[in-house]
mmCIF file of C-alpha atoms in Angstrom:
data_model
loop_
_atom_site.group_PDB
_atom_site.id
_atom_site.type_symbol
_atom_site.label_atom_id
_atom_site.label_comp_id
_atom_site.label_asym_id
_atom_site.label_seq_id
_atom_site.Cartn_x
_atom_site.Cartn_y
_atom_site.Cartn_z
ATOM 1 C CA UNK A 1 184.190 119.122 170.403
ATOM 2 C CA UNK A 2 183.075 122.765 169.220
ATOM 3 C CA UNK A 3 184.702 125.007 166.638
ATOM 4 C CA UNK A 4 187.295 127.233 168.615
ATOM 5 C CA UNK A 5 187.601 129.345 166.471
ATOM 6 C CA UNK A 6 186.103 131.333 163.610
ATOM 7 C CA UNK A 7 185.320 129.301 159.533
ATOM 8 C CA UNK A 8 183.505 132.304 158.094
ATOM 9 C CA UNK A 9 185.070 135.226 155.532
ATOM 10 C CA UNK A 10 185.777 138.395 157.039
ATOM 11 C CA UNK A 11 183.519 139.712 154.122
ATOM 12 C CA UNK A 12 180.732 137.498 155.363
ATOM 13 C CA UNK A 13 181.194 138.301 158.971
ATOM 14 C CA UNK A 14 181.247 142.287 158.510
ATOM 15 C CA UNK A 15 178.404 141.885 156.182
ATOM 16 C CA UNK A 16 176.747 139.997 158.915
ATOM 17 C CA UNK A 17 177.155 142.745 161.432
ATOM 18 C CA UNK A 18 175.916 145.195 159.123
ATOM 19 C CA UNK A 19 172.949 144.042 158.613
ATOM 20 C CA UNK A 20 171.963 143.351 161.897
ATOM 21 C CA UNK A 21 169.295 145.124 163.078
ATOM 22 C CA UNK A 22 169.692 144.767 167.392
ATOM 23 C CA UNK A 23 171.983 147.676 168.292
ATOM 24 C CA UNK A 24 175.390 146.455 170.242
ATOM 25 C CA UNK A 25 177.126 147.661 172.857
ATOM 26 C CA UNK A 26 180.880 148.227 172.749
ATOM 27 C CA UNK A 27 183.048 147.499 176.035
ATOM 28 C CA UNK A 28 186.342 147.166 176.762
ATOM 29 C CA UNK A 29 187.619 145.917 180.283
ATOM 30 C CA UNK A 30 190.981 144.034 181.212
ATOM 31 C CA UNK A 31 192.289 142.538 184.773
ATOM 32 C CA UNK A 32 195.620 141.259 186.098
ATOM 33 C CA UNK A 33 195.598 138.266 187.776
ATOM 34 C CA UNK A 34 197.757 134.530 187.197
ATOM 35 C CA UNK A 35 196.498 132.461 184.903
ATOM 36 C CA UNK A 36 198.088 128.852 185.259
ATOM 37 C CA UNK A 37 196.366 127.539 182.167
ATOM 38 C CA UNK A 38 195.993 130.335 179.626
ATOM 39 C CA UNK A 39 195.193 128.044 176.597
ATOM 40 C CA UNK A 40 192.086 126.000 178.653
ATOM 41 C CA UNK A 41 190.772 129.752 180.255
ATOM 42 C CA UNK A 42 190.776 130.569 176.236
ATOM 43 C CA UNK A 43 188.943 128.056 174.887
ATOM 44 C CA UNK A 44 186.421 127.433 177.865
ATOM 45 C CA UNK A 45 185.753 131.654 177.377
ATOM 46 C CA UNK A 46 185.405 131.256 173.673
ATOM 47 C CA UNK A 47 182.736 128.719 174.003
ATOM 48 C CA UNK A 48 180.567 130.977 176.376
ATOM 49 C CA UNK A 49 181.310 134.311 174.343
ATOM 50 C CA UNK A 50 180.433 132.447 171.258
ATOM 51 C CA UNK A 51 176.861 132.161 172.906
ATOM 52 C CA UNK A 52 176.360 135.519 173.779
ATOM 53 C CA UNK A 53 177.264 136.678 170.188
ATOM 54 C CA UNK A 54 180.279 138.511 171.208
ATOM 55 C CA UNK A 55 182.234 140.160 168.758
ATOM 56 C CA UNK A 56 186.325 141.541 169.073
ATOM 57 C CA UNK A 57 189.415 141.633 169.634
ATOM 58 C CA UNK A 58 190.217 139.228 173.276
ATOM 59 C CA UNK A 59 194.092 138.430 174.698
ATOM 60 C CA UNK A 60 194.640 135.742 177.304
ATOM 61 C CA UNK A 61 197.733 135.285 178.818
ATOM 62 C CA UNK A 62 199.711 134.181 182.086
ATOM 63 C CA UNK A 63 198.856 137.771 183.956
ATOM 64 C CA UNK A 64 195.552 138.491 182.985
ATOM 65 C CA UNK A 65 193.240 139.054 180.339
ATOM 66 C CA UNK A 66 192.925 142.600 178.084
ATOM 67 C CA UNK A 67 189.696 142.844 176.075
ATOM 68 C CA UNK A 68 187.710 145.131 173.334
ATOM 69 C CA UNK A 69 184.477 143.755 172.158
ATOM 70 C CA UNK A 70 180.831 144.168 171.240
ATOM 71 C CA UNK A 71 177.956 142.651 172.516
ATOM 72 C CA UNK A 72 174.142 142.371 171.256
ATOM 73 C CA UNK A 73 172.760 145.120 173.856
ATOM 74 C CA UNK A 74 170.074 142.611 175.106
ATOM 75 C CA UNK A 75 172.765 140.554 175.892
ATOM 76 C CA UNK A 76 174.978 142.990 178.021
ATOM 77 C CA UNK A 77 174.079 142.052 181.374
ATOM 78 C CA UNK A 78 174.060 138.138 180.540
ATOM 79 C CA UNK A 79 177.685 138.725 179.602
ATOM 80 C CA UNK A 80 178.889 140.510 182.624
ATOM 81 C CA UNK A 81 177.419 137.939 185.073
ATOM 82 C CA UNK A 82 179.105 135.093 183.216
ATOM 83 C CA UNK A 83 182.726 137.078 183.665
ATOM 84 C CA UNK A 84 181.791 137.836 187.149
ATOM 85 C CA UNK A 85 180.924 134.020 187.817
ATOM 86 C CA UNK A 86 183.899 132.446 184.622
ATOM 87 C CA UNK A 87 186.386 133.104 187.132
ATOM 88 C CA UNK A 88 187.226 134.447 190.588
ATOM 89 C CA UNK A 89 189.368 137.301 189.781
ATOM 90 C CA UNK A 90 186.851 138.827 187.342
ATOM 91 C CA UNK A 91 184.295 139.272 189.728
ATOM 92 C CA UNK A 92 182.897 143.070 189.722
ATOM 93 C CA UNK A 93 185.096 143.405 186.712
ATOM 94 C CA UNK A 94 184.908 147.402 185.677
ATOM 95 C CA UNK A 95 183.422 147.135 182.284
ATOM 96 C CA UNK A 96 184.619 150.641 180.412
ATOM 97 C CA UNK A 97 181.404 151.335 178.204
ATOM 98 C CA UNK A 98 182.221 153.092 174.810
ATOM 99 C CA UNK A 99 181.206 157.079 175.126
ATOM 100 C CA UNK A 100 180.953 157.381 171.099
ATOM 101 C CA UNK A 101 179.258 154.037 169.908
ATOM 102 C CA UNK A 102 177.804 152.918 167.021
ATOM 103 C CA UNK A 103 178.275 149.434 167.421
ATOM 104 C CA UNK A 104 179.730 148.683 164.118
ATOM 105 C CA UNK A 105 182.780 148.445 166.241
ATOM 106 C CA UNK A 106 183.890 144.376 165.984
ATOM 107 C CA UNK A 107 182.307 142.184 163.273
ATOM 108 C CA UNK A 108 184.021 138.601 164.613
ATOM 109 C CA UNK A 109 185.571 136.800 168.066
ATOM 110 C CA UNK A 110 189.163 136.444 168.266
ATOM 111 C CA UNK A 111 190.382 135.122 171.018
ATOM 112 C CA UNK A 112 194.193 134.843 171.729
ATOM 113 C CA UNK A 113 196.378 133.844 174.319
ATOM 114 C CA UNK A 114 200.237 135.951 174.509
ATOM 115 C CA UNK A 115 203.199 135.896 176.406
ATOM 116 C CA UNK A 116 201.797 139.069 178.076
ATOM 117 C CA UNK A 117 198.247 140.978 177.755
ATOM 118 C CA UNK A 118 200.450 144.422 177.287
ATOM 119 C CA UNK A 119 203.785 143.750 175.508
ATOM 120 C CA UNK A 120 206.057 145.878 177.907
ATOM 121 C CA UNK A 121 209.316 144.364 177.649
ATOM 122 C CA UNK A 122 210.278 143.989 181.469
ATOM 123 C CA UNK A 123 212.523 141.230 181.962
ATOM 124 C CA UNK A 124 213.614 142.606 185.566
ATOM 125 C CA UNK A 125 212.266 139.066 187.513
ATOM 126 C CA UNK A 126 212.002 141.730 190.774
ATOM 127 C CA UNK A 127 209.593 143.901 189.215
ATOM 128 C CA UNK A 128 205.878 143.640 190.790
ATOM 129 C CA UNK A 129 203.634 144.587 188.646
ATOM 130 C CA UNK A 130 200.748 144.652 191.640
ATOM 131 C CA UNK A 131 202.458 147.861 193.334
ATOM 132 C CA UNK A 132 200.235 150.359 191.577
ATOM 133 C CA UNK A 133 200.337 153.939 192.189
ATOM 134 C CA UNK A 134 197.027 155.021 193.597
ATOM 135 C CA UNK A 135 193.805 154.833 191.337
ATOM 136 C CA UNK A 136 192.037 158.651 190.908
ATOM 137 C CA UNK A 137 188.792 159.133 190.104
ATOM 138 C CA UNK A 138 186.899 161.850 187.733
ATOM 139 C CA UNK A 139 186.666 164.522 190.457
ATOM 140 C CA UNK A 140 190.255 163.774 192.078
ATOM 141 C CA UNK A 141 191.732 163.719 188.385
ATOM 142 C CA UNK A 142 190.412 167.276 187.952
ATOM 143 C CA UNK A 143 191.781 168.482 191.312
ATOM 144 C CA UNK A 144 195.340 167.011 190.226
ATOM 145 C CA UNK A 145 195.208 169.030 187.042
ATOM 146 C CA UNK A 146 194.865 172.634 189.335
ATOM 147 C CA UNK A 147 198.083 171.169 191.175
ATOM 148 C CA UNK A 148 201.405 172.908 190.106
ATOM 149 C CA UNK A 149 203.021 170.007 191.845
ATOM 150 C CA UNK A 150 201.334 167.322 189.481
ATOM 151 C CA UNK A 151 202.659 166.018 186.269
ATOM 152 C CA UNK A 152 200.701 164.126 184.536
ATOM 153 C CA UNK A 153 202.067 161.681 182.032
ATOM 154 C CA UNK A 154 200.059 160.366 178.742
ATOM 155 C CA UNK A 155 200.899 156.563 178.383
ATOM 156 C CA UNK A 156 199.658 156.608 174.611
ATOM 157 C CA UNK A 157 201.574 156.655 171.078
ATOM 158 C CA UNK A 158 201.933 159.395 169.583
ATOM 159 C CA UNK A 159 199.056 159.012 167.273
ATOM 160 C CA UNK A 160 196.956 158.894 170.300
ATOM 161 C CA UNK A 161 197.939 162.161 171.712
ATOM 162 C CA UNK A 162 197.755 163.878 168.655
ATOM 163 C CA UNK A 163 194.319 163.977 168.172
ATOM 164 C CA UNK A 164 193.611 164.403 172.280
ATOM 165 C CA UNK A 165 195.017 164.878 175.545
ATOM 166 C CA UNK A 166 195.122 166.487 178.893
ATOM 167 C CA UNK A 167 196.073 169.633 179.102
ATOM 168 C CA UNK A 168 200.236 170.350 179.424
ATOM 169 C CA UNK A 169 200.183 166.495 179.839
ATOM 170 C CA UNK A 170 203.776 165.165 178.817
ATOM 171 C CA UNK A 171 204.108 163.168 175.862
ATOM 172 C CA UNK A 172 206.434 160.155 175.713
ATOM 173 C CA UNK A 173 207.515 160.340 172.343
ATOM 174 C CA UNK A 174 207.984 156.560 171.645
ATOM 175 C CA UNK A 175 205.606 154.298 169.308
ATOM 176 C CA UNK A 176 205.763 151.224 171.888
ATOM 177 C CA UNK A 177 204.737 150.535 175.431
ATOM 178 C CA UNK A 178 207.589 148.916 175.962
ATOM 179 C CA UNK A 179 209.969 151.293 174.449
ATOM 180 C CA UNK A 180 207.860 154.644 176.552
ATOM 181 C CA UNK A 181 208.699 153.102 179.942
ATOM 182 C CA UNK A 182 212.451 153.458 180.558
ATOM 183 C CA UNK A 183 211.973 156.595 178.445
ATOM 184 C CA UNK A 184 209.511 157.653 181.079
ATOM 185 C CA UNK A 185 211.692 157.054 183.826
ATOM 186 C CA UNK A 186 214.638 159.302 182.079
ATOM 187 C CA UNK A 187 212.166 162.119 181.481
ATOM 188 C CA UNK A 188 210.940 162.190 184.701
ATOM 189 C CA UNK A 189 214.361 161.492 187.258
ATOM 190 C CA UNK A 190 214.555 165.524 187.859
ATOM 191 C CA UNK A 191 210.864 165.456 188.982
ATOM 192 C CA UNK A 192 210.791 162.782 191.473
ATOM 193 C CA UNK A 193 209.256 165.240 193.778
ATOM 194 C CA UNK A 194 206.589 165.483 192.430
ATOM 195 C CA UNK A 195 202.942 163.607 191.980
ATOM 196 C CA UNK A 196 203.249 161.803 188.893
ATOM 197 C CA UNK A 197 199.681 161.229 187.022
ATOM 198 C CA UNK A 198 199.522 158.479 184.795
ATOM 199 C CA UNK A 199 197.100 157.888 181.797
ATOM 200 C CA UNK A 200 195.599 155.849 178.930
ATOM 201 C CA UNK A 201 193.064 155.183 177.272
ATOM 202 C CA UNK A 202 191.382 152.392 179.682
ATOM 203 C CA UNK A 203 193.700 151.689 182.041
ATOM 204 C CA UNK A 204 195.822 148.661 181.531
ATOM 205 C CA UNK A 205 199.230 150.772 180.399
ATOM 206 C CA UNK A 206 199.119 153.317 183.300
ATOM 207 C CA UNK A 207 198.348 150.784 185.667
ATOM 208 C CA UNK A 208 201.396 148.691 184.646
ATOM 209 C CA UNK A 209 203.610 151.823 184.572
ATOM 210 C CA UNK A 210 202.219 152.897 187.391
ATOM 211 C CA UNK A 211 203.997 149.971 189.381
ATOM 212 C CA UNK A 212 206.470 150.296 186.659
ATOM 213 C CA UNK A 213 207.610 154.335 188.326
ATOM 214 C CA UNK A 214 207.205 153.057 191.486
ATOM 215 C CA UNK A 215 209.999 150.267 190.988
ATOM 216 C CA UNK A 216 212.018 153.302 189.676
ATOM 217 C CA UNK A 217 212.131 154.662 193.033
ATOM 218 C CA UNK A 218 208.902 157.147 192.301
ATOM 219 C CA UNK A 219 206.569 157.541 195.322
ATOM 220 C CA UNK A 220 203.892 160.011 194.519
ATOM 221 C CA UNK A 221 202.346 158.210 191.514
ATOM 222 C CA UNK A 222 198.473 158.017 190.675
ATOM 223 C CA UNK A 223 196.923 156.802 187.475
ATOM 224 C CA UNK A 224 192.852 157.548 186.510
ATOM 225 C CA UNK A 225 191.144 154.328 187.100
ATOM 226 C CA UNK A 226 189.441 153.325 184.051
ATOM 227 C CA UNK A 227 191.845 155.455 182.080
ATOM 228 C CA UNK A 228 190.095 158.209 179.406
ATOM 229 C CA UNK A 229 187.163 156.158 178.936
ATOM 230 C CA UNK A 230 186.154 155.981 182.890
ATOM 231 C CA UNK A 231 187.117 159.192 183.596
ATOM 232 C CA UNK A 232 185.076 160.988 180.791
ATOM 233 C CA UNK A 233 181.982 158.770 181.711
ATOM 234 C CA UNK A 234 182.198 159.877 185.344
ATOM 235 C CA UNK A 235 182.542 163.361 184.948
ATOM 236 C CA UNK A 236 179.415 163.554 182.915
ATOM 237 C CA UNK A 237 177.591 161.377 185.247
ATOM 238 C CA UNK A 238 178.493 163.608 188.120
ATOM 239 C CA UNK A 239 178.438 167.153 186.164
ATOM 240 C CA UNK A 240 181.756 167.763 186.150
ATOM 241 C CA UNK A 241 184.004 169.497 183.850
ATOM 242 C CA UNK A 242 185.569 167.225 181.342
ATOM 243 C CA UNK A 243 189.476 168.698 180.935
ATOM 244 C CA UNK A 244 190.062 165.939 178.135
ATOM 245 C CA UNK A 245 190.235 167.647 174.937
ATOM 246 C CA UNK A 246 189.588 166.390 171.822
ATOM 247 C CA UNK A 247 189.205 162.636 170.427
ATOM 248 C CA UNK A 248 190.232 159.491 172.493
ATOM 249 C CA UNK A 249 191.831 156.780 169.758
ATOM 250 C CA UNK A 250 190.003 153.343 170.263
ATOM 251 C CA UNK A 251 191.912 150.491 168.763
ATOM 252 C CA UNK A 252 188.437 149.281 166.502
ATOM 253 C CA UNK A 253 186.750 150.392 163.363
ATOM 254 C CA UNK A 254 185.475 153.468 164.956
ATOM 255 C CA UNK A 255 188.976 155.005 165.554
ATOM 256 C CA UNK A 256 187.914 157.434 167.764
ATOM 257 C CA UNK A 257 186.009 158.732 170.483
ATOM 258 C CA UNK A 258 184.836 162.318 170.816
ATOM 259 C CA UNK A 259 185.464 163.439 174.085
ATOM 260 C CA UNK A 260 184.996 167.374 173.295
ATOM 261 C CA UNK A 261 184.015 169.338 170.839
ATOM 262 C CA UNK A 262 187.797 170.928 170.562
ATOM 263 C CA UNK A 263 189.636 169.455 167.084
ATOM 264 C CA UNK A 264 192.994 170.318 168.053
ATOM 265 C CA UNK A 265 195.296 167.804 165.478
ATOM 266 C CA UNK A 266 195.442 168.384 161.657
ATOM 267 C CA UNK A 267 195.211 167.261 158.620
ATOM 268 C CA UNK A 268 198.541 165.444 157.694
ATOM 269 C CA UNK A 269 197.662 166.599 153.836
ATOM 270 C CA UNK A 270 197.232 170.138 153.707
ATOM 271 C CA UNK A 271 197.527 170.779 157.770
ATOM 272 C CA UNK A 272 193.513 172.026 158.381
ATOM 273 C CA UNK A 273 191.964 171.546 161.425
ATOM 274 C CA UNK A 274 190.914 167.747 161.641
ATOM 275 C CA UNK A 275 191.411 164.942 163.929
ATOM 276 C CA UNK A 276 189.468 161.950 161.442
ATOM 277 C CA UNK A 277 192.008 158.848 161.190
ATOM 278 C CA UNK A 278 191.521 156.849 158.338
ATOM 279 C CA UNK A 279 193.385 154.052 156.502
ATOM 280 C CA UNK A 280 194.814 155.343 152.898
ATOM 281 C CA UNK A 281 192.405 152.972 150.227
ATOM 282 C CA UNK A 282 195.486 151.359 148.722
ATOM 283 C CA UNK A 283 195.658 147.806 149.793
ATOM 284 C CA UNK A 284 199.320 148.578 149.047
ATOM 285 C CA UNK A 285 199.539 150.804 151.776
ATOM 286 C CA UNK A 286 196.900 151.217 154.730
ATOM 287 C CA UNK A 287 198.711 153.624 156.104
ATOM 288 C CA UNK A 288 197.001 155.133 159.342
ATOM 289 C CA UNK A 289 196.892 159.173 158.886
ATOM 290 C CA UNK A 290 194.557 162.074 159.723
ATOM 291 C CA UNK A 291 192.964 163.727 156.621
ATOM 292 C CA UNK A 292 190.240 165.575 156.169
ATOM 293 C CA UNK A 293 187.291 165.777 153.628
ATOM 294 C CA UNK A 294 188.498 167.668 151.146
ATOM 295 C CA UNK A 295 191.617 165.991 150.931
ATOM 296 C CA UNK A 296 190.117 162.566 150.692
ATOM 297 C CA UNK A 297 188.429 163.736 147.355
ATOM 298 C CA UNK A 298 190.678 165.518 145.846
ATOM 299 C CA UNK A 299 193.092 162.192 146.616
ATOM 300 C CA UNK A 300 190.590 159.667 146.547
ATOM 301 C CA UNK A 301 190.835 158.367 150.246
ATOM 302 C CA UNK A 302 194.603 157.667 149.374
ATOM 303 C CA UNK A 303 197.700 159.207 151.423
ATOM 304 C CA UNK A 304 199.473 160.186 148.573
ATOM 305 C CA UNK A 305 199.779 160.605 144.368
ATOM 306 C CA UNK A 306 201.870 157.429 144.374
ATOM 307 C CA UNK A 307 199.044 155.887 146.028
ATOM 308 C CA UNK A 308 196.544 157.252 143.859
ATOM 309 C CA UNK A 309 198.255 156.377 140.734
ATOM 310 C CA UNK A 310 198.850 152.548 142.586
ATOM 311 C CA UNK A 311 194.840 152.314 142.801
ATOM 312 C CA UNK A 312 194.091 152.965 139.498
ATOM 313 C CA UNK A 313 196.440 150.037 138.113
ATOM 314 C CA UNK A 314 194.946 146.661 137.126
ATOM 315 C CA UNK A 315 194.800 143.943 139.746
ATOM 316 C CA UNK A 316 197.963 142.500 138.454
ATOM 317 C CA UNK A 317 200.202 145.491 137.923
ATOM 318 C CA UNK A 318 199.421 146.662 141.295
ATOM 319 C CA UNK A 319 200.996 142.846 142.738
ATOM 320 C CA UNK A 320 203.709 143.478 140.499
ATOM 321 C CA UNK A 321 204.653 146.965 141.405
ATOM 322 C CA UNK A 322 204.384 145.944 144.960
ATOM 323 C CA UNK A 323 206.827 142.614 144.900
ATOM 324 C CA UNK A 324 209.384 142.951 147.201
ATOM 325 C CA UNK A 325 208.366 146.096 148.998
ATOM 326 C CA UNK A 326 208.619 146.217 152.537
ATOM 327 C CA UNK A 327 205.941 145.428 155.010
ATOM 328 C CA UNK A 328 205.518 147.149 158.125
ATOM 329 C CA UNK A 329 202.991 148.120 160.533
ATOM 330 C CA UNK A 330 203.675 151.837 160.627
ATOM 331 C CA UNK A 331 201.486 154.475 161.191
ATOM 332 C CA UNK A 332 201.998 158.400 159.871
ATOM 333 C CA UNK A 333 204.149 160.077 162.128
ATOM 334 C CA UNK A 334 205.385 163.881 161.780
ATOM 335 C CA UNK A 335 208.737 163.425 161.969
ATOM 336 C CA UNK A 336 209.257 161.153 159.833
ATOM 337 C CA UNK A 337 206.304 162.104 156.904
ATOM 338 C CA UNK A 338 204.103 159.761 154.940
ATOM 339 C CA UNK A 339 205.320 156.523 154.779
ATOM 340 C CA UNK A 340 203.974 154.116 151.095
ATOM 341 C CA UNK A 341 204.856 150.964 152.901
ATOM 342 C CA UNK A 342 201.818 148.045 153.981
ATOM 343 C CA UNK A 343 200.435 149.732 156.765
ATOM 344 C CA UNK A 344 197.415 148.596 159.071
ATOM 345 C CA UNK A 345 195.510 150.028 162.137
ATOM 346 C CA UNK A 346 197.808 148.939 165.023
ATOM 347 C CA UNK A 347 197.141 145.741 167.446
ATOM 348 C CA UNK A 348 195.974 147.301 170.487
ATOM 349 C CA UNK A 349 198.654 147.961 173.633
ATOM 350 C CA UNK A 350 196.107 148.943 176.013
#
């Protein structure tokens, strides 16, 4: 029986991936479809992604799968024929190829089956979550923007929509999927009238709320097929303005996407023009914030004095200082200001 999983250090791995010399391609691409045996589809995908030297970050569960990886680049196209042929549903699966890639994006596999491949926190057993709104493409998506009778609606935290967006696009100010969505529907009641444009980053959360609006009693709702990602790609293809300004957030080491030249975010230290997320140095901390260059020297890649002064302690009076403290998967947020608490680059929703 093969290893199922990974037995190597996440030192070694990254270390690995870093000194490989083939460049990689980073894709993301998810489906929807019933899976009666999540834990066998797991394993049996493992085993055939483990041959193709796949790399990231893969969930599995009852409705579908959601994935972010990398892939060796001579080994691109043997990886999309053995999704199109691993299972029905994911044949012609629309692969969303990174716009911004240096393919130090994923250094292992892992490969993880959930309760759902987007946590949205629908228990409404009447809810069908394959009544979409109708999928736009790049040149219909632009055409929607010009329409004063089109909303569109950014499906994204709010750490995603700081450093890019649409355009007047309305921001759900929530830090979960789950939590956006009846939110969402509140926001929206006076402008059921309207067309309601859904977005993400690649798909999977507009597509769900999508259906999700349309169980509200919305009818005009659209989402971009492909999300951000798609869209950008297409326009460029087809020589079409881009109207997404700014960075897209991608949930891997790269943390971001340029998708125009505009920087229109800041940083969260002394409020200059940036839109670079980084993770403050403190192992103490990690908390996910924008700063720019001069701030990381002048605080040493840290969010904060505290955290500064934190760093510079031995090995064992920074585990003693940090006994107790509370653990959290936070990210900065303006409202509430910089937060010294264990903080990590969030699980991906999309």
């Amino acid at each position: 029986m093969p290893v199922l999983h990974n037995l190597v250090s996440n030192e070694e791995l990254k270390a690995r991936m870093l000194a490989e010399t083939e460049p990689r391609t980073t894709v993301s691409f998810y489906k929807y479809f019933t899976l009666d045996n999540p834990k066998a589809f797991r394993d049996a995908l493992y085993i055939e992604m483990t041959k193709l030297k796949v790399f990231g970050r893969v969930y599995v569960a009852p409705e579908g799968i959601n994935a972010q990886i990398s892939v060796p680049a001579s080994q691109y196209e043997a990886m999309k024929s053995m999704l199109y042929a691993f299972h029905p549903a994911l044949d012609n699966l629309r692969m969303n190829i990174a716009l911004d890639d240096d393919g130090k994006s994923f250094w292992v596999l892992r490969l993880k089956v959930r309760e759902r491949i987007v946590a949205d926190g629908i228990t409404d057993e009447s809810f069908d979550a394959s009544n979409v709104g109708g999928y736009l493409k790049a040149d219909e998506v632009n055409s929607m923007l010009d329409d004063p009778e089109a909303v569109f609606v950014d499906m994204r935290n709010h750490y995603e929509y700081e450093v890019g967006h649409f355009d007047n696009a309305l921001e759900i100010p929530a830090d979960t999927f789950r939590d956006q969505l009846p939110m969402a529907v509140d926001m929206l009641k006076e402008q059921k009238d309207k067309k309601i444009v859904m977005y993400c980053t690649g798909g999977i959360r507009c597509e769900k709320a999508s259906a999700w609006m349309r169980h509200n009693g919305f009818e005009q709702v659209y989402h971009i097929e492909g999300g951000i990602i798609e869209y950008a790609r297409r326009a460029r293809e087809q020589g079409l303005p881009v109207r997404f300004r700014g960075k897209n957030f991608v949930f891997d080491e790269r943390m971001g996407e340029r998708i125009s030249d505009d920087v229109i975010a800041h940083c969260h230290q002394c409020g200059a023009p940036c839109d670079t997320h980084v993770n403050c140095k403190n192992d103490g901390c990690h908390l996910l914030f924008i700063q720019c260059a001069a701030c990381a020297a002048k605080y040493h890649d840290c969010c904060s004095p505290l955290c500064m002064e934190e760093l510079a302690l031995t090995p064992e009076e920074q585990r003693a200082r940090r006994a107790g403290r509370e653990n959290g998967n936070k990210v900065f947020n303006k409202s509430r200001g910089l937060l010294n608490m264990t903080l990590k680059i969030p699980k991906p929703e999309q």
